[in-house]
Coordinates of C-alpha atoms and ligand atoms in Angstrom, one line a residue:
M1 CA -26.5 91.9 -13.9
R2 CA -25.7 91.9 -10.1
I3 CA -25.0 88.3 -9.1
G4 CA -24.3 86.8 -5.7
I5 CA -22.1 83.6 -5.7
V6 CA -21.9 81.3 -2.8
C7 CA -19.3 78.5 -2.8
Y8 CA -16.7 76.7 -0.8
P9 CA -13.6 78.9 -1.0
T10 CA -11.2 76.0 -0.9
F11 CA -9.2 74.0 -3.5
G12 CA -12.2 71.7 -4.2
G13 CA -13.5 71.6 -7.8
S14 CA -16.9 73.3 -7.0
G15 CA -15.1 76.3 -5.4
V16 CA -12.8 76.5 -8.4
V17 CA -15.6 76.4 -10.9
A18 CA -17.6 79.0 -8.9
T19 CA -14.6 81.4 -8.6
E20 CA -13.6 81.1 -12.3
L21 CA -17.2 81.6 -13.3
G22 CA -17.4 84.8 -11.2
I23 CA -14.1 86.1 -12.6
A24 CA -15.3 85.4 -16.2
L25 CA -18.7 87.1 -15.5
A26 CA -16.9 90.1 -14.0
K27 CA -14.6 90.4 -17.0
K28 CA -17.8 90.7 -19.1
G29 CA -19.1 93.6 -17.0
H30 CA -21.4 91.8 -14.5
K31 CA -21.1 92.9 -10.8
V32 CA -20.2 89.7 -8.9
H33 CA -20.4 89.4 -5.2
F34 CA -18.8 86.4 -3.5
I35 CA -20.3 85.4 -0.2
T36 CA -18.1 82.8 1.6
Y37 CA -16.4 82.1 5.0
S38 CA -13.0 83.0 3.6
Q39 CA -11.4 84.6 0.5
P40 CA -11.7 82.0 -2.4
T41 CA -8.3 80.7 -3.3
R42 CA -8.2 82.0 -6.9
L43 CA -9.7 85.4 -6.0
D44 CA -6.4 87.1 -5.1
F45 CA -6.4 90.1 -7.4
F46 CA -8.3 93.4 -7.9
N47 CA -11.1 93.8 -10.4
E48 CA -13.6 96.6 -10.2
N49 CA -16.6 94.3 -10.7
L50 CA -15.6 91.7 -8.1
Y51 CA -16.7 92.0 -4.4
Y52 CA -16.1 89.8 -1.5
H53 CA -18.3 89.5 1.6
E54 CA -17.1 87.3 4.5
V55 CA -19.6 85.3 6.5
D56 CA -19.0 86.2 10.1
I57 CA -19.5 83.0 12.2
R58 CA -19.9 83.9 15.8
T59 CA -19.2 81.1 18.2
Y60 CA -20.6 80.7 21.7
P61 CA -19.7 78.2 24.5
L62 CA -23.1 76.5 24.0
F63 CA -22.4 75.7 20.4
E64 CA -20.5 72.5 19.8
Y65 CA -21.0 73.2 16.1
P66 CA -21.3 76.9 15.2
P67 CA -24.4 77.3 13.0
Y68 CA -22.7 78.3 9.7
E69 CA -25.9 78.0 7.7
L70 CA -27.6 80.6 9.8
A71 CA -24.7 83.0 9.6
L72 CA -24.6 82.5 5.8
A73 CA -28.3 83.1 5.5
S74 CA -28.1 86.3 7.5
T75 CA -25.2 87.5 5.4
L76 CA -27.1 86.7 2.3
V77 CA -30.1 88.7 3.4
N78 CA -27.9 91.7 4.0
V79 CA -25.9 91.5 0.8
I80 CA -29.0 90.8 -1.4
Q81 CA -30.7 93.9 0.1
Y82 CA -27.9 96.4 0.3
E83 CA -26.1 95.4 -2.9
N84 CA -29.4 95.1 -4.7
L85 CA -28.6 91.7 -6.3
D86 CA -30.6 90.4 -9.2
L87 CA -29.7 86.7 -8.8
L88 CA -28.2 84.4 -6.3
H89 CA -26.1 81.4 -7.6
V90 CA -25.1 78.8 -5.0
H91 CA -22.5 76.1 -5.8
Y92 CA -22.7 72.7 -4.0
A93 CA -26.1 72.0 -2.5
I94 CA -25.0 71.4 1.1
P95 CA -25.7 73.7 3.0
H96 CA -25.8 76.5 0.4
A97 CA -29.1 75.7 -1.2
S98 CA -30.9 75.5 2.1
A99 CA -29.2 78.7 3.4
A100 CA -30.4 80.4 0.1
Y101 CA -33.9 79.2 0.7
M102 CA -33.9 80.6 4.2
A103 CA -32.6 84.0 3.0
K104 CA -35.3 84.0 0.3
Q105 CA -38.1 83.4 2.8
I106 CA -36.8 86.2 5.1
L107 CA -36.6 88.7 2.2
K108 CA -40.1 87.8 1.1
T109 CA -41.4 89.2 4.4
S110 CA -40.3 92.6 3.2
D111 CA -41.6 91.9 -0.4
R112 CA -38.1 91.5 -1.8
E113 CA -37.9 88.6 -4.3
I114 CA -34.6 87.0 -5.4
P115 CA -34.3 84.1 -7.8
V116 CA -31.9 81.3 -6.7
I117 CA -29.9 79.0 -8.9
T118 CA -28.3 75.9 -7.4
T119 CA -25.5 74.2 -9.2
L120 CA -25.0 70.5 -8.3
H121 CA -21.3 69.5 -8.5
G122 CA -21.0 65.9 -7.5
T123 CA -20.5 64.6 -4.0
D124 CA -23.4 66.9 -2.8
I125 CA -25.5 64.4 -4.7
T126 CA -23.6 61.1 -5.2
L127 CA -22.1 60.8 -1.7
V128 CA -23.0 63.2 1.1
G129 CA -26.4 64.5 -0.2
K130 CA -28.1 61.1 -0.6
D131 CA -27.2 60.0 2.9
A132 CA -30.3 59.8 5.1
S133 CA -28.9 62.5 7.4
Y134 CA -29.1 65.2 4.7
E135 CA -31.4 63.8 2.0
P136 CA -34.8 65.5 3.1
V137 CA -33.2 68.9 3.3
V138 CA -31.3 68.5 0.0
T139 CA -34.4 67.3 -1.8
F140 CA -36.4 70.2 -0.4
S141 CA -33.8 72.9 -1.1
I142 CA -33.1 71.7 -4.6
N143 CA -36.8 71.8 -5.4
A144 CA -37.1 75.2 -3.8
S145 CA -34.5 76.7 -6.1
D146 CA -35.7 78.7 -9.1
G147 CA -33.1 77.0 -11.4
I148 CA -30.9 73.9 -11.1
T149 CA -27.8 73.1 -13.0
A150 CA -25.6 70.0 -13.0
V151 CA -22.1 69.7 -14.4
S152 CA -22.8 66.6 -16.5
R153 CA -25.7 64.6 -18.0
D154 CA -24.6 61.8 -15.7
L155 CA -25.0 63.9 -12.6
R156 CA -28.4 65.1 -13.8
E157 CA -29.5 61.5 -14.1
D158 CA -28.1 60.6 -10.7
T159 CA -30.0 63.4 -9.2
F160 CA -33.3 62.2 -10.6
K161 CA -32.4 58.7 -9.5
H162 CA -31.6 59.5 -5.9
F163 CA -33.9 62.5 -5.2
K164 CA -37.6 63.3 -5.9
V165 CA -36.7 66.4 -8.0
T166 CA -39.8 67.9 -9.6
K167 CA -38.0 70.5 -11.8
D168 CA -35.9 70.2 -14.8
I169 CA -32.1 70.3 -14.4
E170 CA -30.0 72.2 -17.0
V171 CA -26.7 70.6 -17.8
I172 CA -23.8 73.1 -18.0
P173 CA -20.4 71.4 -18.1
N174 CA -17.2 72.5 -16.3
F175 CA -15.0 74.9 -18.4
I176 CA -11.4 76.0 -18.6
D177 CA -9.6 79.3 -19.0
L178 CA -7.2 78.4 -21.8
E179 CA -5.3 81.7 -21.3
R180 CA -4.2 80.3 -17.9
F181 CA -4.2 76.6 -18.5
K182 CA -1.8 76.2 -21.4
K183 CA 1.5 74.4 -21.8
Q184 CA 4.3 76.7 -20.5
K185 CA 8.0 76.3 -21.2
K186 CA 9.4 74.9 -18.0
D187 CA 12.3 72.9 -19.2
H188 CA 14.4 73.6 -16.1
F189 CA 11.6 72.2 -13.9
K190 CA 11.4 69.0 -16.0
T191 CA 15.1 68.5 -16.0
A192 CA 15.2 69.0 -12.2
I193 CA 12.5 66.3 -11.6
C194 CA 13.4 64.0 -14.5
P195 CA 17.2 64.3 -14.9
D196 CA 17.4 61.0 -16.8
G197 CA 14.6 61.7 -19.3
E198 CA 12.0 59.9 -17.2
K199 CA 8.3 60.1 -18.1
L200 CA 6.4 62.3 -15.7
I201 CA 3.1 61.1 -14.3
V202 CA 0.9 63.6 -12.4
H203 CA -2.2 63.2 -10.1
T204 CA -4.0 66.1 -8.4
S205 CA -6.8 65.7 -5.9
N206 CA -8.0 66.2 -2.4
F207 CA -6.8 62.7 -1.4
R208 CA -10.2 61.5 -0.4
K209 CA -11.2 57.8 -0.7
V210 CA -13.4 58.6 -3.7
K211 CA -10.3 59.6 -5.7
R212 CA -8.7 56.1 -5.3
V213 CA -5.1 57.6 -5.0
E214 CA -4.0 54.1 -4.0
D215 CA -4.7 53.0 -7.6
V216 CA -2.6 55.9 -8.9
V217 CA 0.4 54.6 -6.9
K218 CA -0.2 51.0 -8.0
I219 CA -0.5 52.1 -11.7
F220 CA 2.7 54.1 -11.3
S221 CA 4.5 51.1 -9.8
N222 CA 3.4 48.9 -12.8
I223 CA 4.6 51.6 -15.2
R224 CA 7.9 51.9 -13.5
Q225 CA 8.6 48.2 -14.0
H226 CA 8.8 48.9 -17.8
I227 CA 10.0 52.4 -18.2
K228 CA 11.8 55.1 -16.2
A229 CA 9.2 57.4 -14.7
K230 CA 8.5 59.8 -11.8
L231 CA 5.2 60.5 -10.1
L232 CA 4.1 63.9 -8.7
L233 CA 1.2 64.0 -6.3
V234 CA -0.4 67.4 -6.0
G235 CA -2.9 68.1 -3.2
D236 CA -3.5 66.8 0.3
G237 CA -6.2 65.1 2.3
P238 CA -7.1 62.2 4.6
E239 CA -5.5 59.4 2.4
R240 CA -2.1 61.1 2.3
S241 CA -0.3 59.1 5.1
H242 CA -1.8 55.8 3.7
I243 CA -0.4 56.6 0.3
E244 CA 3.0 57.4 1.8
S245 CA 3.1 54.0 3.5
L246 CA 1.9 52.2 0.3
S247 CA 4.8 53.9 -1.6
R248 CA 7.2 52.6 0.9
D249 CA 5.7 49.1 0.7
L250 CA 6.0 49.2 -3.1
D251 CA 9.6 50.5 -2.8
I252 CA 9.0 53.5 -5.1
C253 CA 9.5 56.3 -2.7
D254 CA 12.6 57.7 -4.6
D255 CA 10.4 58.2 -7.6
V256 CA 7.3 59.7 -5.9
R257 CA 7.0 63.3 -4.7
F258 CA 4.2 64.8 -2.7
L259 CA 3.9 68.5 -3.6
G260 CA 1.0 69.4 -1.3
K261 CA -1.6 72.0 -2.1
L262 CA -0.2 74.0 -5.0
E263 CA -2.0 77.0 -6.5
A264 CA 0.0 77.1 -9.8
V265 CA -1.0 73.6 -10.8
E266 CA -0.6 74.5 -14.5
E267 CA 3.2 74.8 -14.0
V268 CA 3.3 71.2 -12.9
L269 CA 0.9 70.1 -15.7
S270 CA 3.1 71.9 -18.2
V271 CA 5.9 69.3 -17.7
A272 CA 3.7 66.3 -17.3
D273 CA 3.4 63.4 -19.8
L274 CA 0.4 61.7 -18.3
F275 CA -2.4 62.5 -15.8
V276 CA -4.1 59.7 -13.8
M277 CA -7.6 59.9 -12.5
P278 CA -8.9 56.5 -11.4
S279 CA -11.8 57.9 -9.2
E280 CA -14.7 55.9 -7.8
K281 CA -17.0 58.7 -8.8
E282 CA -16.4 61.9 -10.8
S283 CA -19.3 64.0 -11.8
F284 CA -17.2 65.8 -14.4
G285 CA -13.4 65.6 -13.7
L286 CA -12.3 69.2 -13.8
A287 CA -8.7 68.2 -12.9
A288 CA -8.6 66.0 -16.0
L289 CA -9.8 68.9 -18.1
E290 CA -7.0 71.2 -16.6
A291 CA -4.5 68.5 -17.6
M292 CA -5.8 68.2 -21.1
A293 CA -5.6 71.9 -21.6
C294 CA -1.9 71.7 -20.8
E295 CA -1.5 69.0 -23.4
V296 CA -1.5 66.1 -21.0
P297 CA -3.4 62.9 -22.0
V298 CA -5.4 61.2 -19.2
I299 CA -5.8 57.6 -17.9
S300 CA -9.1 57.5 -16.0
S301 CA -12.0 55.4 -14.8
N302 CA -15.1 55.4 -17.0
T303 CA -17.3 56.6 -14.1
G304 CA -19.8 59.5 -13.8
G305 CA -19.3 62.3 -16.2
L306 CA -15.8 61.3 -17.4
P307 CA -17.1 59.7 -20.6
E308 CA -18.6 63.2 -21.4
L309 CA -15.2 64.7 -21.2
M310 CA -12.8 62.0 -22.4
I311 CA -12.7 60.5 -25.9
N312 CA -11.5 56.9 -25.4
G313 CA -8.4 56.2 -27.4
K314 CA -7.9 59.8 -28.3
T315 CA -7.5 62.0 -25.2
G316 CA -6.2 58.9 -23.3
F317 CA -8.1 55.8 -22.1
M318 CA -10.9 54.9 -19.7
S319 CA -11.3 51.7 -17.8
D320 CA -13.7 50.2 -15.2
V321 CA -13.2 51.5 -11.7
G322 CA -10.4 49.5 -10.0
N323 CA -9.0 47.9 -13.2
V324 CA -5.5 48.8 -12.4
E325 CA -4.0 46.3 -14.8
E326 CA -5.8 47.7 -17.8
M327 CA -5.0 51.3 -16.8
S328 CA -1.3 50.4 -16.4
A329 CA -1.2 48.8 -19.9
N330 CA -3.0 51.8 -21.4
A331 CA -0.7 54.2 -19.7
L332 CA 2.4 52.5 -21.2
L333 CA 0.7 52.6 -24.6
V334 CA 0.1 56.4 -24.3
L335 CA 3.6 57.0 -22.9
S336 CA 5.4 55.3 -25.8
D337 CA 7.5 57.7 -27.8
E338 CA 5.6 57.1 -31.1
N339 CA 2.1 57.6 -29.5
L340 CA 2.7 60.4 -26.9
P341 CA 2.8 63.4 -29.3
K342 CA -0.5 62.4 -30.9
F343 CA -2.3 61.9 -27.6
K344 CA -1.0 65.2 -26.3
L345 CA -2.4 67.0 -29.3
Q346 CA -5.8 65.2 -29.1
A347 CA -6.1 66.0 -25.4
L348 CA -5.6 69.7 -26.2
Q349 CA -8.1 69.6 -29.1
R350 CA -10.8 68.2 -26.8
A351 CA -10.1 70.6 -24.0
K352 CA -10.6 73.6 -26.4
E353 CA -14.3 72.6 -26.6
F354 CA -14.7 73.4 -22.9
D355 CA -13.1 76.9 -23.3
V356 CA -14.8 79.4 -20.9
E357 CA -15.7 81.5 -23.9
N358 CA -18.0 78.6 -25.1
I359 CA -19.5 77.7 -21.7
L360 CA -20.0 81.2 -20.1
P361 CA -22.8 82.1 -22.5
L362 CA -24.7 79.0 -21.4
Y363 CA -24.7 80.4 -17.8
E364 CA -25.6 83.9 -18.9
D365 CA -28.6 82.6 -21.0
Y366 CA -29.7 80.5 -18.1
Y367 CA -29.5 83.4 -15.7
N368 CA -31.6 85.6 -18.0
E369 CA -34.2 82.8 -18.4
I370 CA -34.5 82.3 -14.6
V371 CA -34.6 86.1 -13.8
E372 CA -37.2 86.6 -16.5
I373 CA -39.4 83.7 -15.2
S374 CA -39.1 85.1 -11.7
Q375 CA -40.1 88.6 -12.8
R376 CA -43.1 87.3 -14.7
T377 CA -44.2 85.4 -11.6
I378 CA -43.9 88.5 -9.4
V379 CA -46.0 90.6 -11.8
R380 CA -48.8 88.1 -11.6
Ligands
LIG1 O1 -14.6 65.9 -4.9 C1 -14.0 66.8 -5.4 O2 -13.0 66.6 -6.2 C2 -14.4 68.2 -5.1 C3 -15.7 68.3 -5.7 C4 -16.3 69.6 -5.2 O3 -17.5 69.7 -5.3 O4 -15.6 70.5 -4.8 O5 -15.6 68.2 -7.1 C5 -16.7 67.9 -7.8 O6 -17.0 69.1 -8.6 C6 -16.1 69.4 -9.7 C7 -16.5 70.7 -10.3 O7 -17.8 70.7 -10.8 C8 -16.1 68.2 -10.7 O8 -15.3 68.5 -11.8 C9 -15.7 67.0 -9.9 O9 -15.8 65.9 -10.8 C10 -16.6 66.7 -8.7 N1 -16.0 65.6 -7.9 C11 -16.6 64.4 -7.8 O10 -17.7 64.2 -8.3 C12 -15.9 63.4 -6.9

């Protein structure tokens, strides 16, 4: 199949899932065309089945905000036509689903049909999308898609709750490439960070408010009152300076390191003992799955799709959002020398269920179904 993929090319979870999906599809022989405003972070190698089309955003003194959506729609029209795509798969509804709708309508004027699948990832529904400033367009463009997927049952329910969606939504969870995300031997790295055998806690995110990084630091401060530990914070974003000043207030700066945006996050996870994800909302929790694949147990909130990934008491523990005390106590339980090996193993066992090999066929089957329905409709 010739598939177009539209996504955010950045470090965010939706972009990572879209890129990894495209890579896995290409490995199976599909021709995959990425259409984005810059090269997706993980698309940094050559594969004969992978193509990249950059959206050219022309600016003009009149534009305070260059109209990205129009530039994307125009690029989509060209790529669909000239690369003869069979299907367009857009990740994150805003503004990709409405740009896809516009491209579809333009192509219809020359009798060219293209089925569109929109994958809902989380904040496009739970935060930004349901805001009155975007809601009508999001509702319309989701309903105008030929197929809709969500990354968890919880996100599917949230979508029905907040939007008047008239079509069914297929749930296809996030997945992991276990060839890449696996525990690597990085003893020198561990010794450098934890010279006195400290336990290593890791958090990765885009440091937005929804991630509650403040809770990560508070949990770490509580842990450190009982055992020797270090905290590595991977990623960057608006909350960063606030977190730095909180670390100073809590007098834990010597044990906290900010690593910034790292591509090889699996190297850090390989030496971690615990991953902390206390998010306000998390439609799936891809970062937690990446940790589990590297044999790292997780302390998380019980929000959104996390209960569909985590097994409480096995892969780690879940608590109510903001319950820092319980999360700290559970973290100490997991980190104890007698419990840690068992939790590490159980985290890996669970991660294996989300192996890309298991999840990719769900996307392929759904693609075939949507393309078939679309062809039947055209014949009529
Ligand atoms: O908010 C983020 O972490 C980024 C966001 C995105 O859309 O780029 O991530 C969302 O999509 C991921 C991939 O499907 C999910 O694993 C994350 O749980 C989800 N984030 C939230 O719901 C906050």
